XYZ file of C-alpha atoms in Angstrom:
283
model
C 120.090 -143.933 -81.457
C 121.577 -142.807 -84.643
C 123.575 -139.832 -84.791
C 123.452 -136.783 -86.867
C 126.706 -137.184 -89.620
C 127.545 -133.854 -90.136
C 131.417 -133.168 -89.278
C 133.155 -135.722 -90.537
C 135.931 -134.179 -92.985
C 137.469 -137.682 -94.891
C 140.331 -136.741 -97.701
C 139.016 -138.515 -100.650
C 139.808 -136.269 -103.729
C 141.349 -137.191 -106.526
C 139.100 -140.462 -107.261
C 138.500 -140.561 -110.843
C 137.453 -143.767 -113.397
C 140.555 -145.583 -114.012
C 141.595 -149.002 -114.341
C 140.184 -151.759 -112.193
C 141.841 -153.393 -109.063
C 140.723 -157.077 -109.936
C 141.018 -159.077 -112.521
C 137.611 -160.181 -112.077
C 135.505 -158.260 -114.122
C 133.654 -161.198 -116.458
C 130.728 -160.958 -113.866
C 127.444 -158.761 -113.582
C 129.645 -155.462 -112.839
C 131.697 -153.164 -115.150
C 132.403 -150.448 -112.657
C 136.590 -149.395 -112.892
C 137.994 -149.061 -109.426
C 140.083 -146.005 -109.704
C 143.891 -146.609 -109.646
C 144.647 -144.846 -106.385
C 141.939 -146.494 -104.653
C 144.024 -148.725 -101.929
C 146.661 -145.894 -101.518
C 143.486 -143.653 -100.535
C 141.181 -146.096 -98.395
C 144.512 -146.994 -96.856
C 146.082 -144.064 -96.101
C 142.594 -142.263 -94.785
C 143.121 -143.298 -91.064
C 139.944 -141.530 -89.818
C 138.168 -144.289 -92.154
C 139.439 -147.147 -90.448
C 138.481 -145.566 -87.331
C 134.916 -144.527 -88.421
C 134.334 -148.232 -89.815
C 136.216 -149.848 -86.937
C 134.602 -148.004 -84.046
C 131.544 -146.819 -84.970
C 128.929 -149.828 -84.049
C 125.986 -148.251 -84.878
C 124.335 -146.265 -87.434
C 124.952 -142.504 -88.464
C 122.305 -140.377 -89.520
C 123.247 -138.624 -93.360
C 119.592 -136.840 -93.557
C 119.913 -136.708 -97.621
C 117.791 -137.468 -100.154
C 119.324 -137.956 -103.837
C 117.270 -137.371 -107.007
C 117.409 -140.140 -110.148
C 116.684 -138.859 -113.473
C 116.030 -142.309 -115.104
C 116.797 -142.044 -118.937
C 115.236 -145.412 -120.825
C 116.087 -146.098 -124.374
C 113.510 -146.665 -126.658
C 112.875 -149.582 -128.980
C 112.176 -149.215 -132.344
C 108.514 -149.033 -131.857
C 109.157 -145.922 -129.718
C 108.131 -147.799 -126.372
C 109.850 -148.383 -123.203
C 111.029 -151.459 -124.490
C 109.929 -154.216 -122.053
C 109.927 -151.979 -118.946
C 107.111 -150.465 -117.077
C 106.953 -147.274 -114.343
C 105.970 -149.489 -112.256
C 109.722 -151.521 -112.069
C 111.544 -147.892 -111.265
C 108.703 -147.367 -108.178
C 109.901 -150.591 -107.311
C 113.794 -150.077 -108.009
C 113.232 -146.118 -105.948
C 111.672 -148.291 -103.259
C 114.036 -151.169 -102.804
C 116.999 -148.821 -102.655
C 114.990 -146.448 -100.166
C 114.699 -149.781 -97.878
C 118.422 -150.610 -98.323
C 119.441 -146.780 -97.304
C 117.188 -146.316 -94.667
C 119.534 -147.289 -92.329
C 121.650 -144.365 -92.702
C 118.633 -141.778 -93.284
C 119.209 -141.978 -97.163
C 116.598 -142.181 -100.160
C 116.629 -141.862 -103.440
C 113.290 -140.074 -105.943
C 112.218 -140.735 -109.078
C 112.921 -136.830 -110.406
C 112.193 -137.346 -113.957
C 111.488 -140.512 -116.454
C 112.923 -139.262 -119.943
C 113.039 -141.848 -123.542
C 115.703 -141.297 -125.296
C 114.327 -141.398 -129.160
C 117.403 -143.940 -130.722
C 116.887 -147.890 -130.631
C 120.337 -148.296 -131.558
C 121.528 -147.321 -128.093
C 119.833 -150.320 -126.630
C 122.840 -152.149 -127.708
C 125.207 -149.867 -125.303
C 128.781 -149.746 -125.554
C 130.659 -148.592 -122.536
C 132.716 -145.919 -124.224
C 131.470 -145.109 -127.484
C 127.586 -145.461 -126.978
C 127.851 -143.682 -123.222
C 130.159 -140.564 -124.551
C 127.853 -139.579 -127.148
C 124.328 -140.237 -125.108
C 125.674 -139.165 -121.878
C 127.295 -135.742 -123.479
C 123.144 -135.196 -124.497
C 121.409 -136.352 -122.411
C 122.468 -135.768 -118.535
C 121.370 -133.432 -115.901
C 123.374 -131.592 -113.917
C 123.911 -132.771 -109.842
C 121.637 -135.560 -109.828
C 121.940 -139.205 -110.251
C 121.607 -140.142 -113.488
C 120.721 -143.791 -114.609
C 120.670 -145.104 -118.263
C 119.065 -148.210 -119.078
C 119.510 -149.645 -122.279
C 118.132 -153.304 -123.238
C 122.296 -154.599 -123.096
C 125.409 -153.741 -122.289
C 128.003 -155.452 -124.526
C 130.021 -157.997 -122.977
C 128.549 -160.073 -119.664
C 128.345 -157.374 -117.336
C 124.678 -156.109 -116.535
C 125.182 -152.916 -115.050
C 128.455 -150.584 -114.064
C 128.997 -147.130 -111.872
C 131.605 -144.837 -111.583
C 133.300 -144.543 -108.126
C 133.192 -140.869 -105.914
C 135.358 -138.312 -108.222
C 134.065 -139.638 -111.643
C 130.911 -139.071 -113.415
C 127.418 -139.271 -111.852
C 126.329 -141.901 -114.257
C 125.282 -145.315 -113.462
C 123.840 -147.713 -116.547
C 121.907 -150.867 -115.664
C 120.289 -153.083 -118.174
C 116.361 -153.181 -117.840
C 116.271 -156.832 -117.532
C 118.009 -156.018 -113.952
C 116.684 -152.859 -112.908
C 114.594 -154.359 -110.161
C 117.239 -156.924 -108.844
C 119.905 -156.538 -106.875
C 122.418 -155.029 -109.642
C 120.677 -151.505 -108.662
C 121.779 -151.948 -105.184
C 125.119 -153.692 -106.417
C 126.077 -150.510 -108.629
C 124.834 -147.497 -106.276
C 127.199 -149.092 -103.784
C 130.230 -148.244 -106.224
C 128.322 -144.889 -106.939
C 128.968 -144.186 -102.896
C 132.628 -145.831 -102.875
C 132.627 -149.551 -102.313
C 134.184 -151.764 -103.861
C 133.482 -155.825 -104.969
C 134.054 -158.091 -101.840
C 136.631 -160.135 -104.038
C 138.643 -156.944 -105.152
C 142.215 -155.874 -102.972
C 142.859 -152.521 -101.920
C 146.656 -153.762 -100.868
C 149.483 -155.441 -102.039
C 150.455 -159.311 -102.315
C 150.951 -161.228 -98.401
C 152.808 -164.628 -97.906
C 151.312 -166.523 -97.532
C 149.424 -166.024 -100.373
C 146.137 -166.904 -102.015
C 145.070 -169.865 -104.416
C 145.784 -169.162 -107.969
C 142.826 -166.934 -109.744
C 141.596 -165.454 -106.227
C 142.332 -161.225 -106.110
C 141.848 -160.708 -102.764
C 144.385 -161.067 -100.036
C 142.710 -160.857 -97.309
C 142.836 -164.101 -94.649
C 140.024 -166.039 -93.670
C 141.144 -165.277 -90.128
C 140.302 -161.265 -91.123
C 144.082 -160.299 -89.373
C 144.658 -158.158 -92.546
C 141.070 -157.269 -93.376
C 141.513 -153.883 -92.868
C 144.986 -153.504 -95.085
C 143.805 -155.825 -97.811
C 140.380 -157.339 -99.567
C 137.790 -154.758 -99.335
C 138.793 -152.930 -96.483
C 136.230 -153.793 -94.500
C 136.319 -156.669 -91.416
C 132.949 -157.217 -91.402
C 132.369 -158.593 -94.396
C 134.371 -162.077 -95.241
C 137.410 -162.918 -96.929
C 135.974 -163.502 -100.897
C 137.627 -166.101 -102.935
C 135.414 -165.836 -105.836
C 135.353 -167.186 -108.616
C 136.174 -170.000 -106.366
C 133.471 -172.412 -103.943
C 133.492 -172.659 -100.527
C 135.431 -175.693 -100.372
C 138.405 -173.169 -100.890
C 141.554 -172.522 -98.682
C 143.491 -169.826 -98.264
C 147.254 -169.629 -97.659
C 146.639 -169.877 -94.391
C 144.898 -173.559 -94.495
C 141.521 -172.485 -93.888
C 137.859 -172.367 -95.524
C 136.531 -169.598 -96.886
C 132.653 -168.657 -96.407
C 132.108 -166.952 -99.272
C 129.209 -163.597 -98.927
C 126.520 -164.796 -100.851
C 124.354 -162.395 -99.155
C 126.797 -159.055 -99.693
C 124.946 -156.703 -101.996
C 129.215 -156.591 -102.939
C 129.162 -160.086 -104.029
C 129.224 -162.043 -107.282
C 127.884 -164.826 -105.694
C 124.812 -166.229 -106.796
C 122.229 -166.287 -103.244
C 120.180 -164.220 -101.760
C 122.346 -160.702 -101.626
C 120.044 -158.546 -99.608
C 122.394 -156.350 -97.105
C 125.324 -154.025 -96.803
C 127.627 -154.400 -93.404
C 127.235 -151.619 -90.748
C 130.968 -150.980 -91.949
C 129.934 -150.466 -95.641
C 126.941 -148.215 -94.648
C 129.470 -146.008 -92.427
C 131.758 -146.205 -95.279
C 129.367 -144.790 -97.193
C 128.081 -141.990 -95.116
C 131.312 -140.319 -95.271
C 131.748 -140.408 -98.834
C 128.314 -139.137 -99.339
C 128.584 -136.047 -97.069
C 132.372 -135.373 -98.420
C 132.205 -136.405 -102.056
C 128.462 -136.800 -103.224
C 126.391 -134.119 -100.980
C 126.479 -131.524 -104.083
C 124.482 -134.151 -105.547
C 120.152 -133.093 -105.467
């Protein structure tokens, strides 16, 4: 039976767009991981006890609004994308959520009138178009035809703006999913919310975490249901420890290519709290 999430009180102010805690940034995801992230996610006991404890789902009862703002080409026109691929976007995140009694509506569809935005540059393109063209307590998602550099979409984490930018191309894939998890507070499964452990990882992997999970709740993601992440390394990877890593292909938090189609019940209770402490002034 899931439970109605309604007292939960989690301390997680002060979260703000800052500098990322991996290296790894070269894939599909820009998002910045606020500095103080580990200190927080570590030092919030009650979260290791919701995730830790809690075996089921909780019941948020919220639904968010998108205002979907698409930039036109220079014939004026959507620019390769069609209503129907944000019905399908709204619907694929309202079967992700449902777990937790979350979904997401299409509130408004607006063009922006300027081709030149399509090639979107995090700072300098987002400043000016996001300081005209934003509404207030809602969810607002840009989607110009590229963002420069590899990454194909980015979000900023609980504290920061309520701005996520996806290119079209990838509007109905996973990178949706992918970038509303940062929007509610996750991070990659690669990145490390702690500090270095002996002993420790092959050279280019960020997280700490052992395959074994004995730290999984003090480094990697947080989270010890979802597996130690090596990437950019394969499977045939060791850790420290002497043993193989199986990476999460099928994390929505992955980089790995596969079939990414789920969060963990840890990340959905994870997420709960942030959206009833952090995001619930949201529409």
């Amino acid at each position: 039976m899931k439970l109605l999430f309604a007292a939960l009180i989690i301390g997680l102010s002060g979260l703000c767009s800052a500098q990322t805690l991996s290296s790894q940034t070269q894939g599909e995801c820009a998002t910045d991981v606020p500095a103080n992230y580990g200190k927080w996610r570590n030092n919030v006991a009650t979260v290791n006890n919701l995730v830790s404890t809690l075996n089921h789902d909780v019941c948020v009862n919220k639904k968010f609004s998108i205002v979907f703002y698409i930039v036109a080409d220079s014939n004026m026109t959507w620019g390769g994308i069609a209503p129907t691929q944000l019905d399908t976007s709204i619907s694929r995140l309202n079967r992700a959520f449902s777990r937790i009694c979350v979904s997401f509506m299409n509130c408004s569809t607006v063009v922006i009138p300027n081709f030149e935005y399509n090639n979107w540059e995090k700072t300098a393109t987002e400043d000016f178009v996001v300081g005209n063209w934003h509404t207030d307590s809602t969810i607002n998602v840009y989607l110009p035809a590229v963002i420069n550099g590899t990454p194909t979409g980015y979000a900023y984490m609980p504290g920061g703006k309520n701005v996520i930018v996806v290119e079209k191309a990838s509007i109905t894939s996973s990178t949706m999913l992918h970038e509303m998890g940062h929007f509610f507070g996750l991070v990659h499964t690669f990145d490390d919310i702690g500090s270095a452990v002996s002993p420790p990882p092959p050279l280019g992997v960020s997280s700490f975490e052992f395959v074994d999970r004995t730290n999984c709740y003090t480094s990697g993601d947080g989270f010890c249901d979802t597996e130690a992440d090596c990437y950019p390394l394969p499977n045939s990877t060791k850790d420290g420890n002497n043993k193989y890593y199986v990476v999460p292909k099928d994390n929505y938090m992955s980089y790995y290519s596969g079939t990414r189609c789920r969060f963990t019940q840890e990340q959905y209770n994870f997420m709960a709290a942030v959206m009833m402490t952090q995001r619930l002034y949201l529409h």
